[in-house]
Amino acid sequence: MKIRVTAAIQEYIATAQASLERYPTGPYFDTPLVGFASLDDPLFGSYKEIIGDFHLTPRELFAADSGAEPAGGTVICWILPINDPVRRSNRAEREFPSRLWSHTRTHGEALNGELRRHLVSWLAVTGYRALAPQYSPRWQEFADTPKGRASTWSERHAAYAAGLGTFSLNDALITPKGIAHRCGSVITDLVLEPSPRDGRGYADNCLYHRNGSCGACIGRCPVGAISFQGHDKARCGDYVYGTVPAAVSDKYGVKFTGCGLCQTMVPCESGIPGSPHFR
Ligand code: SF4
Ligand code: SF4
């Protein structure tokens, strides 16, 4: 069944983004990576401390959706790796993201949303209950928490639980296909074997966290939001949701622009940097 779920995700992305009518500036993504976490993985409970007590567990989301909790289940997570033409276009930029990067942020994320809905329907037709946390009535985003901008469900933290990558100096997730990606998840009562996390530390894929080297993302940030002390989410958020859209939204013809300068032209852009052991 894991093979069928993975194929359903990969086929949907391949087919949908091949439609030039719907995505004239696509395709945006390479073949998705897919991982699985148990509904009852204790990590989800620990996110209430790590992110904030507003962060919901899969069971809380299920209860809000249908009122009935399943006996068990799975959080299905995916990574949509941003493809080489899009990443290349952003590598050349120093102040604002490229047009193609911004189109990936708006149209590629719309496609990611379609995938969430498609997978929920696909699972329902296959005989399982499912929901997309992003579309739960309990999903909420907060601009200003003690940890900065955060929501009731973190797609990145779910992907970490599903063994798809580890965190980085700039607060992103470095996966086997790199740091430049969009990610998503769906919760279901279909019970599947969880993916291994390989015993890695929470940030082992990042060179700085692994051995104190690198820091390339620091120099890529035009507003100094990254330092060896970490990522200043407020400063980054002001730039990504304020300055950048004000400067290029109209010119590019998209509402959401992203930024991603610190995810391109860096050693972790398209893979796990360093020794083959970490590849
Ligand atoms: S550029 Fe280097 S320090 Fe920054 S996230 Fe990537 S591996 Fe870590
Ligand atoms: S997304 Fe942009 S503003 Fe935010 S940390 Fe990265 S380079 Fe800086």
PDB file of C-alpha atoms and ligand atoms in Angstrom:
ATOM      1  CA  MET A   1       0.000   0.000   0.000  1.00  0.00           C
ATOM      2  CA  LYS A   2       2.920   2.398   0.619  1.00  0.00           C
ATOM      3  CA  ILE A   3       3.933   1.871  -3.000  1.00  0.00           C
ATOM      4  CA  ARG A   4       0.409   2.701  -4.184  1.00  0.00           C
ATOM      5  CA  VAL A   5       0.259   5.868  -2.063  1.00  0.00           C
ATOM      6  CA  THR A   6       3.676   6.990  -3.308  1.00  0.00           C
ATOM      7  CA  ALA A   7       2.681   6.329  -6.912  1.00  0.00           C
ATOM      8  CA  ALA A   8      -0.591   8.240  -6.466  1.00  0.00           C
ATOM      9  CA  ILE A   9       1.350  11.301  -5.270  1.00  0.00           C
ATOM     10  CA  GLN A  10       4.059  11.104  -7.903  1.00  0.00           C
ATOM     11  CA  GLU A  11       1.637  10.516 -10.781  1.00  0.00           C
ATOM     12  CA  TYR A  12      -0.583  13.402  -9.740  1.00  0.00           C
ATOM     13  CA  ILE A  13       2.295  15.878  -9.710  1.00  0.00           C
ATOM     14  CA  ALA A  14       3.732  14.602 -13.006  1.00  0.00           C
ATOM     15  CA  THR A  15       0.391  14.787 -14.801  1.00  0.00           C
ATOM     16  CA  ALA A  16      -0.912  18.055 -13.352  1.00  0.00           C
ATOM     17  CA  GLN A  17       2.188  20.142 -13.920  1.00  0.00           C
ATOM     18  CA  ALA A  18       2.536  18.830 -17.477  1.00  0.00           C
ATOM     19  CA  SER A  19      -0.582  20.853 -18.341  1.00  0.00           C
ATOM     20  CA  LEU A  20       0.736  24.013 -19.972  1.00  0.00           C
ATOM     21  CA  GLU A  21      -2.784  25.397 -19.967  1.00  0.00           C
ATOM     22  CA  ARG A  22      -2.933  25.315 -16.176  1.00  0.00           C
ATOM     23  CA  TYR A  23       0.730  25.892 -15.406  1.00  0.00           C
ATOM     24  CA  PRO A  24       2.208  27.822 -18.334  1.00  0.00           C
ATOM     25  CA  THR A  25       5.408  28.621 -16.441  1.00  0.00           C
ATOM     26  CA  GLY A  26       5.824  25.059 -15.094  1.00  0.00           C
ATOM     27  CA  PRO A  27       6.884  22.402 -14.510  1.00  0.00           C
ATOM     28  CA  TYR A  28       8.185  23.434 -11.090  1.00  0.00           C
ATOM     29  CA  PHE A  29       9.003  20.154  -9.374  1.00  0.00           C
ATOM     30  CA  ASP A  30      11.044  16.978  -9.738  1.00  0.00           C
ATOM     31  CA  THR A  31       9.617  13.620  -8.627  1.00  0.00           C
ATOM     32  CA  PRO A  32       8.196  13.917  -5.084  1.00  0.00           C
ATOM     33  CA  LEU A  33       9.737  12.165  -2.085  1.00  0.00           C
ATOM     34  CA  VAL A  34       7.200  10.480   0.189  1.00  0.00           C
ATOM     35  CA  GLY A  35       7.500   9.470   3.867  1.00  0.00           C
ATOM     36  CA  PHE A  36       5.231   8.071   6.558  1.00  0.00           C
ATOM     37  CA  ALA A  37       4.918   8.765  10.298  1.00  0.00           C
ATOM     38  CA  SER A  38       2.679   7.044  12.817  1.00  0.00           C
ATOM     39  CA  LEU A  39      -0.353   9.006  13.976  1.00  0.00           C
ATOM     40  CA  ASP A  40       0.846   8.286  17.512  1.00  0.00           C
ATOM     41  CA  ASP A  41       4.502   9.207  17.075  1.00  0.00           C
ATOM     42  CA  PRO A  42       5.398  10.975  20.372  1.00  0.00           C
ATOM     43  CA  LEU A  43       7.180  13.654  18.327  1.00  0.00           C
ATOM     44  CA  PHE A  44       3.804  15.188  17.471  1.00  0.00           C
ATOM     45  CA  GLY A  45       3.101  15.674  21.180  1.00  0.00           C
ATOM     46  CA  SER A  46       6.544  17.192  21.715  1.00  0.00           C
ATOM     47  CA  TYR A  47       5.832  19.858  19.079  1.00  0.00           C
ATOM     48  CA  LYS A  48       3.533  21.520  21.622  1.00  0.00           C
ATOM     49  CA  GLU A  49       6.687  22.384  23.559  1.00  0.00           C
ATOM     50  CA  ILE A  50       8.996  22.956  20.602  1.00  0.00           C
ATOM     51  CA  ILE A  51       6.614  25.089  18.496  1.00  0.00           C
ATOM     52  CA  GLY A  52       3.865  26.144  20.933  1.00  0.00           C
ATOM     53  CA  ASP A  53       0.899  24.684  22.784  1.00  0.00           C
ATOM     54  CA  PHE A  54      -1.351  25.765  19.887  1.00  0.00           C
ATOM     55  CA  HIS A  55       0.277  23.150  17.624  1.00  0.00           C
ATOM     56  CA  LEU A  56      -2.158  20.282  17.098  1.00  0.00           C
ATOM     57  CA  THR A  57      -1.532  16.544  17.160  1.00  0.00           C
ATOM     58  CA  PRO A  58      -2.854  14.320  14.357  1.00  0.00           C
ATOM     59  CA  ARG A  59      -5.480  12.947  16.762  1.00  0.00           C
ATOM     60  CA  GLU A  60      -6.689  16.446  17.663  1.00  0.00           C
ATOM     61  CA  LEU A  61      -7.070  17.226  13.977  1.00  0.00           C
ATOM     62  CA  PHE A  62      -8.941  13.989  13.367  1.00  0.00           C
ATOM     63  CA  ALA A  63     -11.285  14.718  16.291  1.00  0.00           C
ATOM     64  CA  ALA A  64     -12.007  18.203  14.890  1.00  0.00           C
ATOM     65  CA  ASP A  65     -12.708  16.735  11.461  1.00  0.00           C
ATOM     66  CA  SER A  66     -15.076  13.913  12.298  1.00  0.00           C
ATOM     67  CA  GLY A  67     -15.466  13.760  16.067  1.00  0.00           C
ATOM     68  CA  ALA A  68     -14.238  10.166  16.126  1.00  0.00           C
ATOM     69  CA  GLU A  69     -10.657   9.133  16.673  1.00  0.00           C
ATOM     70  CA  PRO A  70      -9.316   6.182  14.693  1.00  0.00           C
ATOM     71  CA  ALA A  71      -7.631   3.176  16.334  1.00  0.00           C
ATOM     72  CA  GLY A  72      -4.424   4.049  14.481  1.00  0.00           C
ATOM     73  CA  GLY A  73      -3.223   5.730  11.369  1.00  0.00           C
ATOM     74  CA  THR A  74      -0.534   7.521   9.444  1.00  0.00           C
ATOM     75  CA  VAL A  75       0.672  11.000   8.591  1.00  0.00           C
ATOM     76  CA  ILE A  76       1.592  10.817   4.897  1.00  0.00           C
ATOM     77  CA  CYS A  77       4.145  13.497   4.020  1.00  0.00           C
ATOM     78  CA  TRP A  78       5.774  14.577   0.790  1.00  0.00           C
ATOM     79  CA  ILE A  79       8.514  16.815  -0.497  1.00  0.00           C
ATOM     80  CA  LEU A  80       8.113  18.499  -3.890  1.00  0.00           C
ATOM     81  CA  PRO A  81      11.747  19.214  -4.872  1.00  0.00           C
ATOM     82  CA  ILE A  82      12.034  22.456  -6.837  1.00  0.00           C
ATOM     83  CA  ASN A  83      13.550  21.612 -10.211  1.00  0.00           C
ATOM     84  CA  ASP A  84      16.849  22.784 -11.645  1.00  0.00           C
ATOM     85  CA  PRO A  85      15.573  25.540 -14.005  1.00  0.00           C
ATOM     86  CA  VAL A  86      13.714  27.225 -11.132  1.00  0.00           C
ATOM     87  CA  ARG A  87      16.633  26.901  -8.717  1.00  0.00           C
ATOM     88  CA  ARG A  88      19.091  28.103 -11.351  1.00  0.00           C
ATOM     89  CA  SER A  89      17.010  31.207 -12.001  1.00  0.00           C
ATOM     90  CA  ASN A  90      17.116  32.092  -8.298  1.00  0.00           C
ATOM     91  CA  ARG A  91      20.842  31.473  -7.958  1.00  0.00           C
ATOM     92  CA  ALA A  92      21.558  34.541 -10.043  1.00  0.00           C
ATOM     93  CA  GLU A  93      19.518  36.831  -7.788  1.00  0.00           C
ATOM     94  CA  ARG A  94      20.940  38.906  -4.944  1.00  0.00           C
ATOM     95  CA  GLU A  95      18.042  41.033  -3.678  1.00  0.00           C
ATOM     96  CA  PHE A  96      14.676  39.675  -4.809  1.00  0.00           C
ATOM     97  CA  PRO A  97      13.611  36.204  -5.924  1.00  0.00           C
ATOM     98  CA  SER A  98      13.461  35.409  -9.643  1.00  0.00           C
ATOM     99  CA  ARG A  99      10.195  35.479 -11.561  1.00  0.00           C
ATOM    100  CA  LEU A 100      10.223  31.675 -11.879  1.00  0.00           C
ATOM    101  CA  TRP A 101      10.878  31.199  -8.162  1.00  0.00           C
ATOM    102  CA  SER A 102       7.923  33.461  -7.353  1.00  0.00           C
ATOM    103  CA  HIS A 103       5.708  31.603  -9.817  1.00  0.00           C
ATOM    104  CA  THR A 104       6.714  28.374  -8.086  1.00  0.00           C
ATOM    105  CA  ARG A 105       5.757  29.908  -4.741  1.00  0.00           C
ATOM    106  CA  THR A 106       2.307  30.885  -6.013  1.00  0.00           C
ATOM    107  CA  HIS A 107       1.398  28.342  -8.713  1.00  0.00           C
ATOM    108  CA  GLY A 108       3.514  25.483  -7.395  1.00  0.00           C
ATOM    109  CA  GLU A 109       1.982  25.899  -3.951  1.00  0.00           C
ATOM    110  CA  ALA A 110      -1.498  25.938  -5.550  1.00  0.00           C
ATOM    111  CA  LEU A 111      -0.572  22.610  -7.128  1.00  0.00           C
ATOM    112  CA  ASN A 112       0.597  21.391  -3.712  1.00  0.00           C
ATOM    113  CA  GLY A 113      -2.852  22.311  -2.376  1.00  0.00           C
ATOM    114  CA  GLU A 114      -4.502  20.384  -5.207  1.00  0.00           C
ATOM    115  CA  LEU A 115      -2.365  17.386  -4.282  1.00  0.00           C
ATOM    116  CA  ARG A 116      -3.558  17.557  -0.661  1.00  0.00           C
ATOM    117  CA  ARG A 117      -7.185  17.501  -1.808  1.00  0.00           C
ATOM    118  CA  HIS A 118      -6.527  14.807  -4.404  1.00  0.00           C
ATOM    119  CA  LEU A 119      -4.887  12.499  -1.864  1.00  0.00           C
ATOM    120  CA  VAL A 120      -7.768  12.944   0.601  1.00  0.00           C
ATOM    121  CA  SER A 121     -10.238  11.964  -2.179  1.00  0.00           C
ATOM    122  CA  TRP A 122      -8.040   9.106  -3.382  1.00  0.00           C
ATOM    123  CA  LEU A 123      -7.864   7.666   0.142  1.00  0.00           C
ATOM    124  CA  ALA A 124     -11.634   8.064   0.600  1.00  0.00           C
ATOM    125  CA  VAL A 125     -12.302   6.186  -2.641  1.00  0.00           C
ATOM    126  CA  THR A 126      -9.821   3.520  -1.502  1.00  0.00           C
ATOM    127  CA  GLY A 127     -11.796   3.126   1.752  1.00  0.00           C
ATOM    128  CA  TYR A 128      -9.968   5.286   4.305  1.00  0.00           C
ATOM    129  CA  ARG A 129     -10.749   8.459   6.219  1.00  0.00           C
ATOM    130  CA  ALA A 130      -8.346  11.276   5.561  1.00  0.00           C
ATOM    131  CA  LEU A 131      -7.898  15.007   6.051  1.00  0.00           C
ATOM    132  CA  ALA A 132      -5.418  17.675   5.068  1.00  0.00           C
ATOM    133  CA  PRO A 133      -4.337  19.607   8.195  1.00  0.00           C
ATOM    134  CA  GLN A 134      -3.890  22.720   6.071  1.00  0.00           C
ATOM    135  CA  TYR A 135      -7.631  22.691   5.310  1.00  0.00           C
ATOM    136  CA  SER A 136      -8.848  21.697   8.766  1.00  0.00           C
ATOM    137  CA  PRO A 137     -11.279  24.122  10.428  1.00  0.00           C
ATOM    138  CA  ARG A 138      -8.730  24.203  13.254  1.00  0.00           C
ATOM    139  CA  TRP A 139      -5.866  25.339  11.018  1.00  0.00           C
ATOM    140  CA  GLN A 140      -4.683  28.785  12.028  1.00  0.00           C
ATOM    141  CA  GLU A 141      -1.593  30.852  11.430  1.00  0.00           C
ATOM    142  CA  PHE A 142      -0.118  33.258  13.981  1.00  0.00           C
ATOM    143  CA  ALA A 143       2.168  36.041  12.788  1.00  0.00           C
ATOM    144  CA  ASP A 144       3.762  36.610  16.153  1.00  0.00           C
ATOM    145  CA  THR A 145       4.424  33.798  18.639  1.00  0.00           C
ATOM    146  CA  PRO A 146       7.438  33.499  20.984  1.00  0.00           C
ATOM    147  CA  LYS A 147       8.949  31.374  18.188  1.00  0.00           C
ATOM    148  CA  GLY A 148       7.934  33.815  15.425  1.00  0.00           C
ATOM    149  CA  ARG A 149       5.391  33.105  12.653  1.00  0.00           C
ATOM    150  CA  ALA A 150       3.845  29.683  13.277  1.00  0.00           C
ATOM    151  CA  SER A 151       0.667  27.699  12.678  1.00  0.00           C
ATOM    152  CA  THR A 152      -1.353  24.920  14.245  1.00  0.00           C
ATOM    153  CA  TRP A 153       0.303  22.400  11.927  1.00  0.00           C
ATOM    154  CA  SER A 154       3.866  22.564  10.632  1.00  0.00           C
ATOM    155  CA  GLU A 155       4.350  20.697   7.340  1.00  0.00           C
ATOM    156  CA  ARG A 156       8.125  20.792   7.878  1.00  0.00           C
ATOM    157  CA  HIS A 157       7.921  19.216  11.321  1.00  0.00           C
ATOM    158  CA  ALA A 158       5.573  16.524   9.988  1.00  0.00           C
ATOM    159  CA  ALA A 159       8.074  15.801   7.183  1.00  0.00           C
ATOM    160  CA  TYR A 160      10.853  15.539   9.780  1.00  0.00           C
ATOM    161  CA  ALA A 161       8.759  13.010  11.736  1.00  0.00           C
ATOM    162  CA  ALA A 162       8.297  11.049   8.501  1.00  0.00           C
ATOM    163  CA  GLY A 163      12.072  10.774   8.036  1.00  0.00           C
ATOM    164  CA  LEU A 164      12.214  13.083   5.024  1.00  0.00           C
ATOM    165  CA  GLY A 165      14.966  15.390   6.260  1.00  0.00           C
ATOM    166  CA  THR A 166      16.452  17.384   9.111  1.00  0.00           C
ATOM    167  CA  PHE A 167      16.430  21.071  10.016  1.00  0.00           C
ATOM    168  CA  SER A 168      18.976  23.708   9.047  1.00  0.00           C
ATOM    169  CA  LEU A 169      20.606  26.904  10.224  1.00  0.00           C
ATOM    170  CA  ASN A 170      18.063  28.912   8.220  1.00  0.00           C
ATOM    171  CA  ASP A 171      15.092  27.041   9.738  1.00  0.00           C
ATOM    172  CA  ALA A 172      14.244  24.956   6.680  1.00  0.00           C
ATOM    173  CA  LEU A 173      14.371  21.196   6.084  1.00  0.00           C
ATOM    174  CA  ILE A 174      17.277  19.613   4.219  1.00  0.00           C
ATOM    175  CA  THR A 175      16.067  16.480   2.426  1.00  0.00           C
ATOM    176  CA  PRO A 176      17.897  14.000   0.158  1.00  0.00           C
ATOM    177  CA  LYS A 177      16.747  16.302  -2.676  1.00  0.00           C
ATOM    178  CA  GLY A 178      17.943  19.417  -0.890  1.00  0.00           C
ATOM    179  CA  ILE A 179      16.473  22.384   0.903  1.00  0.00           C
ATOM    180  CA  ALA A 180      14.620  23.962  -2.049  1.00  0.00           C
ATOM    181  CA  HIS A 181      11.161  22.412  -2.003  1.00  0.00           C
ATOM    182  CA  ARG A 182       7.523  22.744  -1.023  1.00  0.00           C
ATOM    183  CA  CYS A 183       6.088  20.159   1.356  1.00  0.00           C
ATOM    184  CA  GLY A 184       2.704  18.861   2.432  1.00  0.00           C
ATOM    185  CA  SER A 185       0.861  16.210   4.394  1.00  0.00           C
ATOM    186  CA  VAL A 186      -2.384  14.318   4.830  1.00  0.00           C
ATOM    187  CA  ILE A 187      -3.539  12.379   7.916  1.00  0.00           C
ATOM    188  CA  THR A 188      -5.382   9.088   7.464  1.00  0.00           C
ATOM    189  CA  ASP A 189      -6.656   6.098   9.418  1.00  0.00           C
ATOM    190  CA  LEU A 190      -4.798   3.839   6.970  1.00  0.00           C
ATOM    191  CA  VAL A 191      -2.098   2.177   9.081  1.00  0.00           C
ATOM    192  CA  LEU A 192       1.282   2.025   7.329  1.00  0.00           C
ATOM    193  CA  GLU A 193       4.784   1.178   8.536  1.00  0.00           C
ATOM    194  CA  PRO A 194       6.537   4.459   9.526  1.00  0.00           C
ATOM    195  CA  SER A 195       9.611   5.523   7.560  1.00  0.00           C
ATOM    196  CA  PRO A 196      12.902   5.288   9.488  1.00  0.00           C
ATOM    197  CA  ARG A 197      14.571   8.461  10.768  1.00  0.00           C
ATOM    198  CA  ASP A 198      17.985   6.777  10.634  1.00  0.00           C
ATOM    199  CA  GLY A 199      18.856   7.944  14.144  1.00  0.00           C
ATOM    200  CA  ARG A 200      20.047  11.319  12.879  1.00  0.00           C
ATOM    201  CA  GLY A 201      20.073  14.396  15.045  1.00  0.00           C
ATOM    202  CA  TYR A 202      17.395  16.959  14.296  1.00  0.00           C
ATOM    203  CA  ALA A 203      19.789  19.073  12.195  1.00  0.00           C
ATOM    204  CA  ASP A 204      22.483  16.637  11.025  1.00  0.00           C
ATOM    205  CA  ASN A 205      21.955  17.318   7.308  1.00  0.00           C
ATOM    206  CA  CYS A 206      23.098  20.935   7.793  1.00  0.00           C
ATOM    207  CA  LEU A 207      26.873  21.311   7.593  1.00  0.00           C
ATOM    208  CA  TYR A 208      26.941  24.007  10.241  1.00  0.00           C
ATOM    209  CA  HIS A 209      25.030  21.900  12.739  1.00  0.00           C
ATOM    210  CA  ARG A 210      27.040  18.794  11.834  1.00  0.00           C
ATOM    211  CA  ASN A 211      30.577  20.127  12.060  1.00  0.00           C
ATOM    212  CA  GLY A 212      30.511  23.904  12.426  1.00  0.00           C
ATOM    213  CA  SER A 213      31.415  24.561   8.780  1.00  0.00           C
ATOM    214  CA  CYS A 214      29.539  26.323   5.958  1.00  0.00           C
ATOM    215  CA  GLY A 215      27.236  29.218   6.830  1.00  0.00           C
ATOM    216  CA  ALA A 216      26.752  29.957   3.109  1.00  0.00           C
ATOM    217  CA  CYS A 217      23.075  30.774   3.680  1.00  0.00           C
ATOM    218  CA  ILE A 218      24.120  33.664   5.975  1.00  0.00           C
ATOM    219  CA  GLY A 219      25.753  35.518   3.101  1.00  0.00           C
ATOM    220  CA  ARG A 220      22.809  34.892   0.781  1.00  0.00           C
ATOM    221  CA  CYS A 221      20.258  36.691   2.955  1.00  0.00           C
ATOM    222  CA  PRO A 222      19.804  40.289   1.790  1.00  0.00           C
ATOM    223  CA  VAL A 223      18.438  41.453   5.156  1.00  0.00           C
ATOM    224  CA  GLY A 224      20.767  39.700   7.595  1.00  0.00           C
ATOM    225  CA  ALA A 225      18.081  37.385   8.949  1.00  0.00           C
ATOM    226  CA  ILE A 226      20.493  34.446   9.354  1.00  0.00           C
ATOM    227  CA  SER A 227      23.528  34.268  11.621  1.00  0.00           C
ATOM    228  CA  PHE A 228      25.450  31.504  13.372  1.00  0.00           C
ATOM    229  CA  GLN A 229      22.974  32.046  16.215  1.00  0.00           C
ATOM    230  CA  GLY A 230      20.125  30.994  13.917  1.00  0.00           C
ATOM    231  CA  HIS A 231      17.264  32.405  11.883  1.00  0.00           C
ATOM    232  CA  ASP A 232      15.476  35.648  12.755  1.00  0.00           C
ATOM    233  CA  LYS A 233      11.956  34.673  11.707  1.00  0.00           C
ATOM    234  CA  ALA A 234      10.508  38.127  12.267  1.00  0.00           C
ATOM    235  CA  ARG A 235      13.076  39.866  10.080  1.00  0.00           C
ATOM    236  CA  CYS A 236      12.725  37.198   7.409  1.00  0.00           C
ATOM    237  CA  GLY A 237       8.906  37.368   7.568  1.00  0.00           C
ATOM    238  CA  ASP A 238       8.877  41.149   7.186  1.00  0.00           C
ATOM    239  CA  TYR A 239      10.967  40.803   4.038  1.00  0.00           C
ATOM    240  CA  VAL A 240       9.204  37.775   2.523  1.00  0.00           C
ATOM    241  CA  TYR A 241       5.637  38.919   3.235  1.00  0.00           C
ATOM    242  CA  GLY A 242       6.188  42.686   3.010  1.00  0.00           C
ATOM    243  CA  THR A 243       9.164  44.085   1.139  1.00  0.00           C
ATOM    244  CA  VAL A 244       9.451  41.461  -1.598  1.00  0.00           C
ATOM    245  CA  PRO A 245       5.778  41.310  -2.694  1.00  0.00           C
ATOM    246  CA  ALA A 246       5.629  45.131  -2.626  1.00  0.00           C
ATOM    247  CA  ALA A 247       8.624  45.223  -4.971  1.00  0.00           C
ATOM    248  CA  VAL A 248       7.924  42.413  -7.453  1.00  0.00           C
ATOM    249  CA  SER A 249       4.369  41.025  -7.103  1.00  0.00           C
ATOM    250  CA  ASP A 250       2.861  43.238  -9.797  1.00  0.00           C
ATOM    251  CA  LYS A 251       5.836  42.881 -12.106  1.00  0.00           C
ATOM    252  CA  TYR A 252       5.730  39.069 -11.844  1.00  0.00           C
ATOM    253  CA  GLY A 253       1.925  38.823 -11.831  1.00  0.00           C
ATOM    254  CA  VAL A 254       1.688  36.672  -8.681  1.00  0.00           C
ATOM    255  CA  LYS A 255       0.464  37.328  -5.163  1.00  0.00           C
ATOM    256  CA  PHE A 256       2.985  35.225  -3.230  1.00  0.00           C
ATOM    257  CA  THR A 257       6.617  35.663  -4.185  1.00  0.00           C
ATOM    258  CA  GLY A 258       8.607  33.795  -1.540  1.00  0.00           C
ATOM    259  CA  CYS A 259      12.317  34.623  -1.413  1.00  0.00           C
ATOM    260  CA  GLY A 260      14.421  31.478  -1.169  1.00  0.00           C
ATOM    261  CA  LEU A 261      17.741  33.241  -1.751  1.00  0.00           C
ATOM    262  CA  CYS A 262      19.128  31.277   1.211  1.00  0.00           C
ATOM    263  CA  GLN A 263      17.927  28.027  -0.413  1.00  0.00           C
ATOM    264  CA  THR A 264      19.782  28.535  -3.676  1.00  0.00           C
ATOM    265  CA  MET A 265      23.481  28.946  -4.432  1.00  0.00           C
ATOM    266  CA  VAL A 266      24.185  27.014  -1.214  1.00  0.00           C
ATOM    267  CA  PRO A 267      25.709  23.546  -0.747  1.00  0.00           C
ATOM    268  CA  CYS A 268      22.417  22.072   0.482  1.00  0.00           C
ATOM    269  CA  GLU A 269      20.379  23.433  -2.453  1.00  0.00           C
ATOM    270  CA  SER A 270      19.637  20.091  -4.143  1.00  0.00           C
ATOM    271  CA  GLY A 271      21.003  17.407  -1.820  1.00  0.00           C
ATOM    272  CA  ILE A 272      22.492  16.627   1.569  1.00  0.00           C
ATOM    273  CA  PRO A 273      25.938  18.215   1.560  1.00  0.00           C
ATOM    274  CA  GLY A 274      29.066  16.533   2.791  1.00  0.00           C
ATOM    275  CA  SER A 275      30.121  12.950   3.181  1.00  0.00           C
ATOM    276  CA  PRO A 276      28.507  10.117   1.173  1.00  0.00           C
ATOM    277  CA  HIS A 277      27.297   8.757   4.539  1.00  0.00           C
ATOM    278  CA  PHE A 278      24.818  11.618   4.621  1.00  0.00           C
ATOM    279  CA  ARG A 279      23.622  11.269   1.046  1.00  0.00           C
TER     280      ARG A 279
HETATM  281  S1  SF4 B   1      23.931  26.708   3.506  1.00  0.00           S
HETATM  282 FE1  SF4 B   1      25.219  25.489   4.883  1.00  0.00          FE
HETATM  283  S2  SF4 B   1      24.829  26.303   6.961  1.00  0.00           S
HETATM  284 FE2  SF4 B   1      23.176  27.053   5.615  1.00  0.00          FE
HETATM  285  S3  SF4 B   1      21.528  25.510   5.828  1.00  0.00           S
HETATM  286 FE3  SF4 B   1      22.771  24.875   4.064  1.00  0.00          FE
HETATM  287  S4  SF4 B   1      24.287  23.437   4.896  1.00  0.00           S
HETATM  288 FE4  SF4 B   1      23.412  24.587   6.638  1.00  0.00          FE
HETATM  289  S1  SF4 B   2      13.960  33.480   2.911  1.00  0.00           S
HETATM  290 FE1  SF4 B   2      15.041  35.353   2.223  1.00  0.00          FE
HETATM  291  S2  SF4 B   2      14.773  36.829   3.906  1.00  0.00           S
HETATM  292 FE2  SF4 B   2      14.278  34.806   4.733  1.00  0.00          FE
HETATM  293  S3  SF4 B   2      16.191  34.081   5.628  1.00  0.00           S
HETATM  294 FE3  SF4 B   2      16.131  33.284   3.524  1.00  0.00          FE
HETATM  295  S4  SF4 B   2      17.209  34.810   2.295  1.00  0.00           S
HETATM  296 FE4  SF4 B   2      16.712  35.789   4.273  1.00  0.00          FE
END
